[in-house]
Coordinates of C-alpha atoms in Angstrom, one line a residue:
M1280 CA 0.0 0.0 0.0
P1281 CA 1.4 3.4 -0.9
E1282 CA 2.3 5.8 1.9
I1283 CA -0.2 8.6 2.5
T1284 CA 1.4 11.8 3.4
L1285 CA 0.1 14.8 5.3
E1286 CA 0.7 16.9 2.2
S1287 CA -1.6 14.6 0.1
R1288 CA -4.3 14.8 2.8
M1289 CA -4.1 18.6 2.9
D1290 CA -4.2 18.8 -0.9
L1291 CA -7.4 16.8 -1.0
L1292 CA -8.9 18.8 1.9
S1293 CA -8.0 22.0 0.1
E1294 CA -9.7 20.7 -3.0
C1295 CA -12.9 20.0 -1.0
V1296 CA -12.8 23.4 0.6
N1297 CA -12.3 25.2 -2.7
I1298 CA -15.1 23.3 -4.4
G1299 CA -17.4 24.3 -1.5
L1300 CA -16.3 28.0 -1.8
G1301 CA -16.9 27.8 -5.5
R1302 CA -20.5 26.6 -4.9
A1303 CA -21.0 29.3 -2.2
A1304 CA -19.8 32.0 -4.6
E1305 CA -22.2 30.8 -7.3
A1306 CA -25.1 30.9 -4.7
L1307 CA -24.1 34.5 -3.7
N1308 CA -23.9 35.5 -7.3
R1309 CA -27.5 34.4 -7.8
M1310 CA -28.6 36.0 -4.6
C1311 CA -27.3 39.5 -5.3
A1312 CA -26.8 39.5 -9.1
T1313 CA -23.2 40.5 -9.0
H1314 CA -19.9 38.7 -9.4
V1315 CA -18.5 37.3 -6.1
A1316 CA -15.2 35.4 -6.1
L1317 CA -14.1 33.3 -3.1
S1318 CA -10.6 32.0 -2.5
A1319 CA -8.8 30.2 0.3
P1320 CA -5.2 31.3 0.4
E1321 CA -4.5 29.5 3.7
I1322 CA -5.8 26.2 5.1
R1323 CA -4.4 24.7 8.3
I1324 CA -5.2 22.1 11.0
L1325 CA -5.0 23.5 14.5
S1326 CA -4.8 21.9 17.9
R1327 CA -6.7 23.5 20.8
P1328 CA -3.8 25.7 21.9
S1329 CA -3.1 26.7 18.3
L1330 CA -6.8 27.6 17.9
T1331 CA -6.5 30.0 20.8
E1332 CA -3.4 31.6 19.3
A1333 CA -5.0 31.8 15.8
T1334 CA -8.2 33.4 17.1
M1335 CA -6.2 36.0 19.0
G1336 CA -4.0 36.8 16.1
R1337 CA -6.4 36.4 13.2
C1338 CA -10.0 36.6 14.4
P1339 CA -10.6 39.8 16.5
S1340 CA -11.9 39.4 20.0
I1341 CA -14.8 41.6 18.9
C1342 CA -16.0 40.3 15.5
E1343 CA -19.1 39.5 13.4
G1344 CA -19.5 35.7 13.8
V1345 CA -22.0 33.3 12.3
F1346 CA -22.0 29.8 13.9
L1347 CA -23.4 26.5 12.5
P1348 CA -23.4 23.4 14.8
F1349 CA -23.5 20.0 13.1
T1350 CA -23.9 16.4 14.2
G1351 CA -23.3 13.0 12.4
V1352 CA -20.2 11.2 11.4
M1353 CA -18.4 14.4 12.1
S1354 CA -19.8 16.6 15.0
G1355 CA -18.8 20.0 16.2
M1356 CA -19.3 23.6 15.1
T1357 CA -18.2 25.7 12.2
A1358 CA -18.0 29.5 12.1
L1359 CA -17.4 32.3 9.7
A1360 CA -15.9 35.4 11.4
F1361 CA -15.2 38.8 10.1
A1362 CA -13.5 41.9 11.6
H1363 CA -16.1 44.7 11.8
G1364 CA -14.6 46.6 8.8
D1365 CA -14.5 43.5 6.6
A1366 CA -18.2 42.8 7.5
N1367 CA -19.1 46.3 6.5
S1368 CA -17.3 46.0 3.2
L1369 CA -19.0 42.7 2.4
V1370 CA -22.5 43.9 3.4
S1371 CA -22.0 47.1 1.4
G1372 CA -21.0 45.2 -1.7
L1373 CA -23.8 42.8 -1.5
T1374 CA -26.6 45.2 -0.6
E1375 CA -25.5 47.8 -3.2
A1376 CA -25.7 45.0 -5.8
M1377 CA -29.3 44.4 -4.7
G1378 CA -30.2 48.0 -5.1
M1379 CA -30.0 48.9 -1.4
P1380 CA -27.2 51.4 -0.9
E1381 CA -28.1 52.0 2.8
A1382 CA -28.5 48.8 4.8
S1383 CA -30.4 48.9 8.0
D1384 CA -29.1 47.1 11.1
Q1385 CA -31.5 44.3 10.5
M1386 CA -30.6 44.0 6.8
R1387 CA -26.9 44.0 7.8
E1388 CA -27.5 41.1 10.3
D1389 CA -29.7 39.2 7.8
T1390 CA -27.1 39.6 5.1
L1391 CA -24.2 38.3 7.2
R1392 CA -26.4 35.3 8.4
E1393 CA -27.2 34.4 4.8
V1394 CA -23.6 34.7 3.7
G1395 CA -22.5 32.6 6.7
N1396 CA -25.1 29.9 6.0
V1397 CA -24.2 29.7 2.3
V1398 CA -20.4 29.6 2.9
L1399 CA -20.5 27.2 5.8
V1400 CA -23.0 24.8 4.3
G1401 CA -21.1 25.0 1.0
V1402 CA -17.8 24.0 2.6
L1403 CA -19.2 21.2 4.8
G1404 CA -21.4 20.0 2.0
A1405 CA -18.5 19.6 -0.4
M1406 CA -16.5 17.7 2.2
G1407 CA -19.5 15.4 2.8
T1408 CA -20.2 14.8 -0.9
M1409 CA -16.6 14.2 -1.9
L1410 CA -15.7 12.1 1.2
G1411 CA -19.0 10.4 2.0
L1412 CA -19.3 12.2 5.4
H1413 CA -22.9 13.1 6.0
V1414 CA -23.7 15.7 8.7
D1415 CA -26.9 17.2 10.0
Y1416 CA -27.0 20.9 10.5
Q1417 CA -28.4 22.5 13.6
P1418 CA -29.9 26.0 14.0
L1419 CA -27.6 28.9 12.9
S1420 CA -26.7 31.7 15.4
T1421 CA -24.7 34.9 15.5
A1422 CA -22.4 36.6 18.1
K1423 CA -20.1 39.5 18.4
N1424 CA -17.2 37.3 19.5
L1425 CA -15.9 33.7 19.0
G1426 CA -17.2 32.6 22.4
P1427 CA -19.7 30.0 21.1
L1428 CA -17.0 28.3 19.0
L1429 CA -14.4 28.3 21.8
A1430 CA -17.0 26.9 24.2
V1431 CA -17.5 23.9 21.9
A1432 CA -13.7 23.5 21.5
D1433 CA -13.4 23.4 25.3
A1434 CA -16.2 20.9 25.7
L1435 CA -14.8 18.5 23.1
C1436 CA -11.4 16.8 22.6
S1437 CA -11.2 18.8 19.4
V1438 CA -9.2 19.5 16.3
T1439 CA -9.9 22.6 14.2
L1440 CA -9.7 23.2 10.4
Y1441 CA -8.8 26.8 9.8
V1442 CA -9.5 28.5 6.4
R1443 CA -8.6 32.0 5.5
A1444 CA -11.2 33.1 3.0
N1445 CA -11.1 36.1 0.7
F1446 CA -14.3 37.6 -0.7
T1447 CA -13.9 39.8 -3.8
L1448 CA -16.8 41.8 -5.1
A1449 CA -17.0 44.5 -7.9
R1450 CA -15.8 47.4 -5.7
Y1451 CA -15.1 45.7 -2.4
M1452 CA -12.8 43.1 -0.9
A1453 CA -13.3 41.4 2.5
T1454 CA -11.4 38.7 4.4
G1455 CA -13.1 36.3 6.8
D1456 CA -12.0 33.3 8.8
I1457 CA -13.7 29.9 8.5
L1458 CA -13.1 27.7 11.5
V1459 CA -14.4 24.1 11.7
V1460 CA -14.1 22.6 15.2
L1461 CA -14.4 18.8 15.1
A1462 CA -14.6 16.3 17.9
Q1463 CA -11.5 14.0 17.8
N1464 CA -13.6 11.0 16.6
G1465 CA -15.0 13.3 13.8
F1466 CA -11.4 14.3 12.8
D1467 CA -10.4 10.6 12.8
A1468 CA -13.4 9.9 10.5
L1469 CA -12.3 12.8 8.3
T1470 CA -8.7 11.5 8.1
K1471 CA -9.9 8.0 7.3
A1472 CA -12.2 9.3 4.5
L1473 CA -9.3 11.4 3.1
D1474 CA -7.0 8.3 3.1
A1475 CA -9.7 6.2 1.4
K1476 CA -10.3 8.8 -1.3
I1477 CA -6.5 9.2 -1.9
L1478 CA -6.1 5.4 -2.4
E1479 CA -9.1 5.4 -4.7
N1480 CA -7.6 8.1 -6.8
L1481 CA -4.3 6.1 -7.0
A1482 CA -6.0 2.9 -8.0

């Protein structure tokens, strides 16, 4: 049996994430009738201490966060977090494209929730489809910090998938952080599914 390297796993995981972001971008394009491009220049696997460090250095303590818990073969929580300025840029670009130059507070929150839902379901859905890992989504929530995600990470023996995501619109650019906190057994299932897919591709 050929040796499966960490690099080959990360390559396949990156492919899954980028397919999910591509689907999310298509959905956002349809939603607001403007071109939205999504890319993931950085994807990493983080341990719990590394998650704390990453959230301090990359995700502001006060941020715009959308949270989506999930259960199934993989269980945990995923989040899309924006610094306040990035959230403003993203909402402005999307609402202007829909003919609403001045977004109310409610419209702003609804827009971020919808973006979060589309992106997070897109990424997890692509992983599930490509790797055969079905998950059930729980109700979406929002917060002004990453407390809900860190609480899940504390409650589980967890591993985190970290994705730096760039949103590019006609006149705006925003950067967000996608974090997927997985229980250890869910991460083990993900690793097993990655290995099986890699061996299938080599056959």
